[in-house]
Structures are given as C-alpha cells and as structure tokens.
Coordinates of C-alpha atoms in Angstrom, one line a residue:
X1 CA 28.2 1.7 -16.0
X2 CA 27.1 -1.7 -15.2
X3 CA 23.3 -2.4 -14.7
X4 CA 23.5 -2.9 -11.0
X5 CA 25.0 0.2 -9.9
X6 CA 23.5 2.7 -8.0
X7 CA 24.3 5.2 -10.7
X8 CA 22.1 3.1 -13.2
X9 CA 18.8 5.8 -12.7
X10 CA 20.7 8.9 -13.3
X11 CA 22.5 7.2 -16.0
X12 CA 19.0 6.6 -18.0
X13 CA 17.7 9.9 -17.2
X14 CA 21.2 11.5 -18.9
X15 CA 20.3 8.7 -21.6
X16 CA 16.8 10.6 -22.1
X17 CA 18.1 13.8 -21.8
X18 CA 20.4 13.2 -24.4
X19 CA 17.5 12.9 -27.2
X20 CA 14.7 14.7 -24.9
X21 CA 16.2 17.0 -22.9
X22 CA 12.7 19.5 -22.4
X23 CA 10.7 15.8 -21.9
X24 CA 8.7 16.4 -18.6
X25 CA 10.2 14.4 -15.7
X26 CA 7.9 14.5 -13.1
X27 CA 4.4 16.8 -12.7
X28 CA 3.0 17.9 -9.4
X29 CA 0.4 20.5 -8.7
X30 CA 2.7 23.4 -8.2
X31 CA 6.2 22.5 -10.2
X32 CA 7.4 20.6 -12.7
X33 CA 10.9 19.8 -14.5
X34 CA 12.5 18.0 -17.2
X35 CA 14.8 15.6 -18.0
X36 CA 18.0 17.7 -18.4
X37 CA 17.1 20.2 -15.6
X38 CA 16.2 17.0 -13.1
X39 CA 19.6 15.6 -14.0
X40 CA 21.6 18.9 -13.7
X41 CA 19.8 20.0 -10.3
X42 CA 20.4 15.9 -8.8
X43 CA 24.1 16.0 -9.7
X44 CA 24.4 19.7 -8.1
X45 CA 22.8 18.6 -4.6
X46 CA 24.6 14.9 -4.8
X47 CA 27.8 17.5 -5.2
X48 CA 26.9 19.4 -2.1
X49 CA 26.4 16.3 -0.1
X50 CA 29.8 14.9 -1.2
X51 CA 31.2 17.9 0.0
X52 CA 30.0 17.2 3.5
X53 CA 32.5 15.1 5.4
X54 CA 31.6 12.3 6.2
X55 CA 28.4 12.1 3.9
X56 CA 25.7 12.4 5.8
X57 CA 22.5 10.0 5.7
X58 CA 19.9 11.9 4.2
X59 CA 15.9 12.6 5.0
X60 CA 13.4 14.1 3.1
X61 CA 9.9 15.1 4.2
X62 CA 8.7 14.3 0.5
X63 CA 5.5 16.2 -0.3
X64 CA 6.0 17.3 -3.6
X65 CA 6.7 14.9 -6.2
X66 CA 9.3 17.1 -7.8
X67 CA 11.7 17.6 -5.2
X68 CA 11.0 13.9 -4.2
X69 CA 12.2 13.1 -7.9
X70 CA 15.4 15.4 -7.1
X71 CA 16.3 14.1 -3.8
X72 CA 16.1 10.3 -4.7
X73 CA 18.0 10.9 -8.0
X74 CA 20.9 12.7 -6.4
X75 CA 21.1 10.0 -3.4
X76 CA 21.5 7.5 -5.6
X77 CA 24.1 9.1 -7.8
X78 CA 25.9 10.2 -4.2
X79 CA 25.1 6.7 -3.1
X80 CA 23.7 7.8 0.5
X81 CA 21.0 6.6 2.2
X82 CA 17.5 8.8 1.6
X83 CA 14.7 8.6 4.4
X84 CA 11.6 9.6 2.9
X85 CA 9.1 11.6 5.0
X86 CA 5.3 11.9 5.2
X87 CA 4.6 15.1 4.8
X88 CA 1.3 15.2 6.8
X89 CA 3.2 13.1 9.8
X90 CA 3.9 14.3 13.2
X91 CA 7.2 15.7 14.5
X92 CA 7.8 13.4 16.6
X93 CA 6.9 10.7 14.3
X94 CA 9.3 12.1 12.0
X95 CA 12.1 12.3 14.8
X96 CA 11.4 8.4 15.6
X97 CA 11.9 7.4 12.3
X98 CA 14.9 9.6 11.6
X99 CA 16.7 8.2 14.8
X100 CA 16.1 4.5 13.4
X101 CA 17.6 5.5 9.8
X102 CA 20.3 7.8 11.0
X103 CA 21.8 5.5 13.8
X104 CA 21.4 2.1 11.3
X105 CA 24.9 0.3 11.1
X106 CA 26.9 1.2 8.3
X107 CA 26.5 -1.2 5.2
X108 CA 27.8 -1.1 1.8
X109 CA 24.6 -0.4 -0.2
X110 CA 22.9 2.3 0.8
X111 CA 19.4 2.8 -0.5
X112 CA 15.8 4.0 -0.1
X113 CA 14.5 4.7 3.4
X114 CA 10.8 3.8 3.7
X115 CA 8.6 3.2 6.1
X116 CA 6.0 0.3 6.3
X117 CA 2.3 1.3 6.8
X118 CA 1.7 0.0 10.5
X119 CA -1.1 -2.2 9.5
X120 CA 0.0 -4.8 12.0
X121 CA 2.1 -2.7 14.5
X122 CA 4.2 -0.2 14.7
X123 CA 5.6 1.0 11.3
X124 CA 9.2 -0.3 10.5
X125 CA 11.6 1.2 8.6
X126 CA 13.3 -0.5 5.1
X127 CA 16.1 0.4 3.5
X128 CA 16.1 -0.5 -0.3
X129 CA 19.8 -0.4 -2.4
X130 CA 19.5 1.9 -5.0
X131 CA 20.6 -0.7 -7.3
X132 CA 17.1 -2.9 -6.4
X133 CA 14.8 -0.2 -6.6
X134 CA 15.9 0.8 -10.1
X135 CA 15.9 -2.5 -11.8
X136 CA 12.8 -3.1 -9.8
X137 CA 11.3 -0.3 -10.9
X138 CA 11.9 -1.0 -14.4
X139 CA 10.8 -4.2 -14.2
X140 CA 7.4 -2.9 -13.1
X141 CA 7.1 -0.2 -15.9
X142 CA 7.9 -3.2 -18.3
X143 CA 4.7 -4.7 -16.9
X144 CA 3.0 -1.9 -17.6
X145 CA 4.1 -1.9 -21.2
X146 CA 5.0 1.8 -20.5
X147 CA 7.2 3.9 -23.4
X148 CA 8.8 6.8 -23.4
X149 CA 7.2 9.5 -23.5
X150 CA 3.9 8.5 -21.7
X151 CA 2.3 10.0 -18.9
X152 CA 1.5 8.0 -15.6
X153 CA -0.6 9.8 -13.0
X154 CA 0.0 8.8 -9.4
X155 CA -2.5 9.6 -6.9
X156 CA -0.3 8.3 -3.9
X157 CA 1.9 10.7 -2.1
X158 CA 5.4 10.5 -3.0
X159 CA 6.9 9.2 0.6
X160 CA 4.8 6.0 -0.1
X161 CA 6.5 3.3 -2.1
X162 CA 3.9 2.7 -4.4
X163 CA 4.1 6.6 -5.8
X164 CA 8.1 6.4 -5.4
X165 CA 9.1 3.1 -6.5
X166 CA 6.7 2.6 -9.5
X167 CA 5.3 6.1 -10.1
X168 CA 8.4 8.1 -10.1
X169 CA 11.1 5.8 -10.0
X170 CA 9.3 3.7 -12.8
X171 CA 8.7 6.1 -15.3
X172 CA 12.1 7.9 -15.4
X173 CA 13.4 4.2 -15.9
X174 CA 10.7 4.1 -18.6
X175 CA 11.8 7.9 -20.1
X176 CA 8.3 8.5 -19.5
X177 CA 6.3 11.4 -17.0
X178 CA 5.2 11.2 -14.0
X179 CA 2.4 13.4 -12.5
X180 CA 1.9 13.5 -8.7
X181 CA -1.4 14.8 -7.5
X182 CA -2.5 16.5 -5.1
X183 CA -3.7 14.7 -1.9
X184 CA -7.9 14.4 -1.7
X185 CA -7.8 15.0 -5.6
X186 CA -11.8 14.5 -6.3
X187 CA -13.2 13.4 -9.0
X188 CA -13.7 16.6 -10.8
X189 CA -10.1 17.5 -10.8
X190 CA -8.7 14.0 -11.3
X191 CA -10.7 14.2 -14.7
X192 CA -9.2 17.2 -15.2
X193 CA -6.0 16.2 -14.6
X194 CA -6.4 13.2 -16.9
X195 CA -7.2 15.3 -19.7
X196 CA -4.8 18.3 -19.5
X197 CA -1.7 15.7 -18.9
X198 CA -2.9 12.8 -21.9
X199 CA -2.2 10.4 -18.9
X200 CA -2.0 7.2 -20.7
X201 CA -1.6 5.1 -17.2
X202 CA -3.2 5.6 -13.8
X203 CA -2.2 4.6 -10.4
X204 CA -4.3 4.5 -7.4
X205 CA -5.8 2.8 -4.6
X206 CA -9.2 1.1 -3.7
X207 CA -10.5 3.9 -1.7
X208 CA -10.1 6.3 -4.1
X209 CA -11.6 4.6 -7.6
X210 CA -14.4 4.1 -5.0
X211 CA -14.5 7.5 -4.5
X212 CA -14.1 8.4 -8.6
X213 CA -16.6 5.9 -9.3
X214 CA -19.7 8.5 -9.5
X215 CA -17.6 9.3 -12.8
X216 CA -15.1 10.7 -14.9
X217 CA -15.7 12.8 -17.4
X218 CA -13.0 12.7 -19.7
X219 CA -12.4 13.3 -23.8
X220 CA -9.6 10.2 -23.9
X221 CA -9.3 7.8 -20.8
X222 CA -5.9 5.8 -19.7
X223 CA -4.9 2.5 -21.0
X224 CA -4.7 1.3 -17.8
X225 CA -5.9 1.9 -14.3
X226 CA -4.3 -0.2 -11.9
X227 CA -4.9 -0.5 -8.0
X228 CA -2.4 -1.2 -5.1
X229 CA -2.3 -1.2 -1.5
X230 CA -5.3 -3.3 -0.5
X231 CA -7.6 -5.9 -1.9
X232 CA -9.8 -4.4 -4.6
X233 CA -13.6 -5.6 -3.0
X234 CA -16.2 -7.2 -5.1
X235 CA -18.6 -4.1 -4.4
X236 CA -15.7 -1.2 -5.1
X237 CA -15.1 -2.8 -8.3
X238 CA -18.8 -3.2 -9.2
X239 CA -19.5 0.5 -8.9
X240 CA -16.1 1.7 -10.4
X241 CA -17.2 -0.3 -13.8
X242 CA -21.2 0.9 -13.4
X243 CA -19.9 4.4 -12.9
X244 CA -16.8 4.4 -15.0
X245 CA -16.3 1.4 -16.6
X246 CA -12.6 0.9 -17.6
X247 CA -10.9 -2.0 -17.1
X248 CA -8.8 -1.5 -13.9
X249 CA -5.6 -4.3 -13.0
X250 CA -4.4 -4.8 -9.5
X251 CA -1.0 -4.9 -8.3
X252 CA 0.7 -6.4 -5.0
X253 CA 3.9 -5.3 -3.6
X254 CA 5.9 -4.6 -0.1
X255 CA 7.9 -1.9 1.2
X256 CA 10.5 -4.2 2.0
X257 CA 11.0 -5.7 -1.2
X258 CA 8.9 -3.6 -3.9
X259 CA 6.8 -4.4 -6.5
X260 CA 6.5 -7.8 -6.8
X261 CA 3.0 -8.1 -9.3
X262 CA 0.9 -6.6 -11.8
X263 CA -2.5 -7.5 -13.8
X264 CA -2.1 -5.4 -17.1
X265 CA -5.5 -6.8 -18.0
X266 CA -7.8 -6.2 -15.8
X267 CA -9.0 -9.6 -15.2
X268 CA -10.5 -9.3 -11.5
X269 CA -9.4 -12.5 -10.3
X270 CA -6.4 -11.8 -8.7
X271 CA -2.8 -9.6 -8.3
X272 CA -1.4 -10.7 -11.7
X273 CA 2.1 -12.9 -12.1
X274 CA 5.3 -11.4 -10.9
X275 CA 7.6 -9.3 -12.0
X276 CA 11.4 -9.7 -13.6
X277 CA 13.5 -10.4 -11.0
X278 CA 10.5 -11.7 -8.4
X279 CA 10.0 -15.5 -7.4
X280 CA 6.5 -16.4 -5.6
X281 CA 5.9 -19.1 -4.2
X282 CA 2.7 -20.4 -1.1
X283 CA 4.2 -22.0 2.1
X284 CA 2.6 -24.7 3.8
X285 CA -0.3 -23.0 5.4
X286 CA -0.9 -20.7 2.5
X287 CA 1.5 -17.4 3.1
X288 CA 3.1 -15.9 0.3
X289 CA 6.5 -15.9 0.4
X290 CA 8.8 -14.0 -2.1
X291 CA 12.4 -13.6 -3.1
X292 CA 14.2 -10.8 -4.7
X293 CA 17.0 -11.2 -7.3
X294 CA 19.6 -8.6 -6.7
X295 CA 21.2 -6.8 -3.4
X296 CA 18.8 -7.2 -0.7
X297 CA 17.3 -4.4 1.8
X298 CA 16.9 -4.5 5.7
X299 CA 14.9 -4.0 8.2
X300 CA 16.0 -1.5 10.5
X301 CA 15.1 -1.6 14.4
X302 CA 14.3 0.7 16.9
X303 CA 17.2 -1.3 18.7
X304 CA 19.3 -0.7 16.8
X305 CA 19.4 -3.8 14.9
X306 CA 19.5 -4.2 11.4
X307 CA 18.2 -7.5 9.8
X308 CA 19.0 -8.5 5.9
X309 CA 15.5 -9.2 4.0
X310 CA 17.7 -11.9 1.9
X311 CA 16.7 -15.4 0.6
X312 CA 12.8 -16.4 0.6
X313 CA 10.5 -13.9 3.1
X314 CA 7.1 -14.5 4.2
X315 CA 5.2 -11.4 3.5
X316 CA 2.7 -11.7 6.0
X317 CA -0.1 -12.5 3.3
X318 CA -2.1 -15.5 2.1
X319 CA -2.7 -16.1 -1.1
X320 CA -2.5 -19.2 -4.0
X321 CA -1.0 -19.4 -7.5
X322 CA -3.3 -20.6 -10.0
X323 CA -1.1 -22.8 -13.0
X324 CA -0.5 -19.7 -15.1
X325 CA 1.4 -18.4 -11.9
X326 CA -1.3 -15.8 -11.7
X327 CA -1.4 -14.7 -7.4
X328 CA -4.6 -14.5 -6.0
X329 CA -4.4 -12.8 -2.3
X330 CA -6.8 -14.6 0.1
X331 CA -5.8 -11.7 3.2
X332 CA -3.5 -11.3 5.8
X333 CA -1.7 -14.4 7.9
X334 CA -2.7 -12.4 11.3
X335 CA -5.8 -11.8 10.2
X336 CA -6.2 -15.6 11.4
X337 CA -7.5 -14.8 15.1
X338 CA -7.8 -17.7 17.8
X339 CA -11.1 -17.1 19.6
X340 CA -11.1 -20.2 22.5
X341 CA -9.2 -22.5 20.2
X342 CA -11.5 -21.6 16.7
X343 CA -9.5 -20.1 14.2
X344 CA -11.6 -17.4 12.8
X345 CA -10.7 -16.0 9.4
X346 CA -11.5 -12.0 10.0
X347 CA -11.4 -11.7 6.3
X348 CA -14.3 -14.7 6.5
X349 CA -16.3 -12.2 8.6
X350 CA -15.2 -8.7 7.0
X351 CA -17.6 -10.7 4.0
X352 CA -20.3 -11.3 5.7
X353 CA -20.4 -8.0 7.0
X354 CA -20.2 -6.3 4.1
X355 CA -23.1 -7.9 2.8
X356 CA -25.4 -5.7 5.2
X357 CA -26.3 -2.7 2.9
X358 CA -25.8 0.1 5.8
X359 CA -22.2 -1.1 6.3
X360 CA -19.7 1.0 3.5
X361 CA -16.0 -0.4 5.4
X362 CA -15.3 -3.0 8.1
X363 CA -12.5 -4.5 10.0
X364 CA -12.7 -7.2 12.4
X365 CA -9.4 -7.7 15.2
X366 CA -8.9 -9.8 18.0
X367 CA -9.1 -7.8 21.1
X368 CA -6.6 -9.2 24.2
X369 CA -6.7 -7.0 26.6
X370 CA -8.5 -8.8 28.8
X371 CA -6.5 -11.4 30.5
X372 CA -7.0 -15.1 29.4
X373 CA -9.5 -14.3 26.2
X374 CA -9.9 -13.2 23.0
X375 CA -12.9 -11.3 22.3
X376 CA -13.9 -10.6 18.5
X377 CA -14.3 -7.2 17.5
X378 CA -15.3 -5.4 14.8
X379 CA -15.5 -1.5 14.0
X380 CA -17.9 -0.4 11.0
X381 CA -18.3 2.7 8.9
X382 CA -21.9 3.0 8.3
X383 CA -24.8 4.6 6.9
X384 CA -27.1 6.2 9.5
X385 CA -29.6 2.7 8.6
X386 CA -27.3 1.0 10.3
X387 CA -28.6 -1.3 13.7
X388 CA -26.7 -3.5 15.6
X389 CA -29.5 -5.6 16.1
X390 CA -30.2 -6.6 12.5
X391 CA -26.5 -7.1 12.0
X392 CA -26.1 -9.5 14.7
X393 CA -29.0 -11.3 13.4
X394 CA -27.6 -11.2 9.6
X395 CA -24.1 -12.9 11.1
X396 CA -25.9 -15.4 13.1
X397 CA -27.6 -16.9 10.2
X398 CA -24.3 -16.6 7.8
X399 CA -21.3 -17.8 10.4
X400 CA -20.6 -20.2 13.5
X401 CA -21.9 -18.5 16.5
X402 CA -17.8 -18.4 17.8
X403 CA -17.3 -16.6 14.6
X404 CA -19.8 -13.6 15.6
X405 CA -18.0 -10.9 16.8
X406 CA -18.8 -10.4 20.4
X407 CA -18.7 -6.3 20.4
X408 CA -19.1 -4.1 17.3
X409 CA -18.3 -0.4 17.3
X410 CA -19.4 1.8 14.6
X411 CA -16.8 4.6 14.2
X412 CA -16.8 7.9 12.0
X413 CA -14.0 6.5 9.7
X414 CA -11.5 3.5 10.2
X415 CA -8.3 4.7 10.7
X416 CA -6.3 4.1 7.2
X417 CA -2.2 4.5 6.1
X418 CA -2.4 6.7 2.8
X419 CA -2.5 3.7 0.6
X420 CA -6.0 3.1 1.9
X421 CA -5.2 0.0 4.3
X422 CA -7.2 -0.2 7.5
X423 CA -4.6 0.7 10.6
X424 CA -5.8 -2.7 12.7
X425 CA -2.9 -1.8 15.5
X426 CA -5.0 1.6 15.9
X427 CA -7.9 -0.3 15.9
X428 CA -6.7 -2.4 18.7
X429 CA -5.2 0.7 20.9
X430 CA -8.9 2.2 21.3
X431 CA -9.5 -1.1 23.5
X432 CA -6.5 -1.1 25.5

C-alpha cells in the first residue's frame, strides 16, 4: 500500500496489531479498545457503508474518543467523507453544518470534515484527504518523539482537530495510546488520570494548564506538556511553572491544513519550527503563510462552493521566523482594527490590559455598527476589584489616547470555541 493512500492508517494499525494486538488504542472515560478489536470493528462498519449504494457521506457527532477512533478509521479505509460533530452543539448547528458537508461537489479525495472555531465569523467547514491527515499526523507524533507504546492524554474533545488529528490520529500512527478525557476534567482527576494511565505526553490548551496550575499531584509526570489553540500568556505560563513547574511546548496549527508546529522543548519563546511536510514562510506585512506537501483540503461554502486550500495560504496570523526557523506568533491579521485612520493593534491593548491585576481575560474588537465609525471595545473577565475608572486611567498613561478603547464591558465569561480561543464574532453580535 503506497504511503499516500487513504488506507495508509488502518494499514499501521493492522501493522501494530500484528505484534500488539491487546495494545490500547484509544482511552476515554467510559470505553476503551485495542489495536486488533479497533481494526476489526473499523473494517466491519467501512463494510456496512460499502454496502450502501451509493456510499453515503458520513457524520459523526463525536463525543467519545473511542467511537471517534472507529468512525475515522473505517472512513478512511471506505474512503468517504467523515463530518465530525460537537457533541455539546445545537441541532440546528449540527443540521447547518451537515447541509454544507453533505451537498459539497463530489471530488476525488474524500477526507476529514471539520469545522473551524468561528473566532472571526461564522465557522467554516474543511475537508482534509485522508491521505494528509495521516502523514500529517505522523509527522506531528515524530515531533513529539512519540514511540509505541506510550500514552498521550488529550484534554480536547475529539470533534476538534487538535484531539483528532494529533491526539488520536497521531498516536495510532505512532502505535502508541491515546486517552480522551472527559470535558471540565479538574485538576484532581487530571492527576489521577496521569497516574493510573503512565501518560508520558499531555495535550492541552491555555485555559486549562491555567486552570491545573494550583497543582498536580502526581507520582511520575509527562515528558511533555504541550499547548495549542491560543497564545500561551506571559502570566498563564508564570503560574503553571510556580504551581506545577514542568516544562510545557506550544504548538500552532489550522483546521484547514493541520498541524503545522511544535516546541518539544519548552522554550517559551515561540510555536516551535514546522513540521515534515509544512513550509512557513511571513508575507510582506507579517502574516504567516503556510503550504502543505501532499493532496490539499477545501473549504466548503454555505453556497455551495467548494474552494481548494492548495499552494501558499495566508492563515490569518502574524507572526516572524527567527534564523533557526523557529515561529513566533505576534496575533491575528484582523486583530489590526482601523479606529479614524490609526491602526490599533488589539493584541497591543489586550497587554496593557492585562497588566491591571483585577482583569483575569480580555478581548478588544472593533465595533461598526454604528454607521461611519469604529468604536474600540473591549469585554473583560474580572475580579470583583475591578473599576472602570482606574482602568481607563492605567490605559491612558500606557497607550495613545486613539488606542483607549472607548467602551469596556465586563462580562461573566468571554465566550470561547473548546480550544479556549475567545469567540470575537460573538463578541461583536452583543453590539449589533
């Protein structure tokens, strides 16, 4: 079987079945299987899917890791499409997505079904060939340095493509486990969980090592803790290493085109270099662009339309390469807001912000619902020390008086996509 076809994950599963069969697959709170039973019960539902006629796209609303694992195994050895699912969305969420994936125009490579977290906008839905996201995948649990027969712990749910892509995807590739957790795992039972599995690597997101950072109490911690889905901050860091203290790496990738980077060493100055397979580069203006060796996905419309994510692709974020090709992200090209022809940086602001002790989160957007202006917002999560008075008086001091946000709304919680990234387009739909 040649390394590019879609049949390339089930053939390394059967290849560590053959020598492991009772090897743990794939862990989640209520299930778990191994190699040979995963393989056998992927090649029994890619069989009743074949016998459909024609073969049908496929959806999955994927909340246990498990039948996640079984669903994307057997739609790549059927080589149909696989729309994954969250399983705490809304129907009708579920039935907008679904109509996108299920009416896209035939291609040849049928793939992964994701869909992008709606930071910006509306979420968009990405199709991945099967053949990309398995040599993608093991390109990322190369970076990891991951064997067979270690344990990764995930604590992303499985419709995301952090926990798909590299958890699951990554460690079959890898003949090594994957545990899912539960969602809201605390600290307590991630620790727990750490122990009673040997997890030798960890992946999670910003919001939750801040969240572990009171501490883990463990008898043998991971090799590596590694954090995805948005920026690290200065002050998360500084209490995860007071509290906790191991060395965590950060990681950058897309649901259109994967993983793309990963810091094995923990270095805190930056994403890490890419991955096999990945070519970075900064545009003119600073935005990261990326290209993908290999068949390339789409993006699917609500139109209808289907566009191919091939060649060099601006991601959306800025960032520089140092000389060692090491990515350091620098935030998000929108987040570049035009308040009465100053550009103002919100991740500039978001900064200074932060550095009033009553403020935990922050996001700052440009609001345009009133007719010829922008106005500069910003929403807070806060302590109950928190006054607008002494804020506005910290900002005035630290930024350009343009670069002040005009109106600042203190909210409960920001609204977040479950890798932890701040929903902006929410953000902006409370002031419409």
């Amino acid at each position: 079987m040649s390394p590019g076809a879609p049949g390339r994950l089930a053939a390394r599963i059967a290849e560590v079945a053959s020598t492991a069969p009772e090897r743990l697959a794939v862990v989640s709170p209520r299930a778990s299987v191994g190699y040979a039973e995963l393989l056998r019960r992927a090649r029994r539902t890619a069989e009743d899917w074949r016998a459909e006629s024609p073969v049908p796209r496929r959806h999955l609303v994927a909340g246990c890791a498990v039948e996640t694992a079984v669903a994307v195994v057997a739609a790549a050895i059927a080589d149909v499409g696989l729309l994954l699912l969250d399983a705490q969305g809304r129907p009708g969420e579920h039935e907008r997505v679904r109509s996108i994936f299920r009416t896209a125009p035939p291609t040849g490579a049928a793939g992964l079904g994701l869909t992008s977290s709606g930071v910006d906008g509306p979420p968009k839905c990405v199709e991945r060939p099967w053949s990309a996201v398995a040599s993608n995948a093991a390109a990322f649990a190369s970076a990891l340095g991951l064997g067979e027969g270690e344990v990764v712990l995930c604590t992303t749910p499985p419709h995301h493509s952090y926990a798909v892509c590299g958890g699951i995807v990554g460690s079959l590739m890898a003949g090594a486990t994957c545990v899912g957790a539960a969602r809201r795992t605390g600290p307590a039972a991630l620790a727990a969980a750490l122990d009673r599995h040997r997890v030798d690597v960890l992946l999670s997101v910003p919001l939750l090592y801040q969240w572990y950072a009171g501490g883990l109490a463990v008898a043998r911690p991971p090799r590596l803790c590694l954090s995805a889905g948005s920026p690290f901050l200065p002050d998360q860091r500084a209490a995860w290493e007071r509290g906790v203290g191991w060395p965590v790496g950060e990681h950058f990738g897309t649901s259109e085109h994967g993983m793309l980077t990963v810091d094995a060493e923990g270095r805190a100055d930056g994403v890490g270099r890419a991955l096999a397979g990945v070519e970075l580069a900064v545009a003119p203006g600073g935005e990261v662009v990326v290209e993908t060796s290999g068949a390339p996905g789409r993006l699917l419309g609500a139109d209808g339309t289907s566009e191919t994510l091939a060649g060099p692709r601006r991601t959306g974020d800025l960032g520089r390469l140092d000389a060692d090709g090491r990515l350091r992200l620098l935030g998000r090209a929108g987040g570049v807001i035009n308040i009465a022809g100053n550009k103002v940086s919100a991740a500039e602001v978001e900064a200074s912000v932060r550095g009033y002790a009553p403020v935990k989160d922050c996001a700052v957007v440009g609001d345009t619902s009133v007719p010829g202006a922008t106005r500069l917002c910003l929403f807070v999560e806060a302590t109950d020390a928190f006054r607008r008075d002494e804020l506005r008086a910290l900002l005035a001091m630290a930024l350009a008086p343009y670069k002040v946000p005009q109106a600042i709304h203190r909210v409960g919680a920001l609204p977040r996509s479950a890798a932890g990234k701040i929903l902006r387009a929410e953000l902006l739909d409370t002031l419409r």
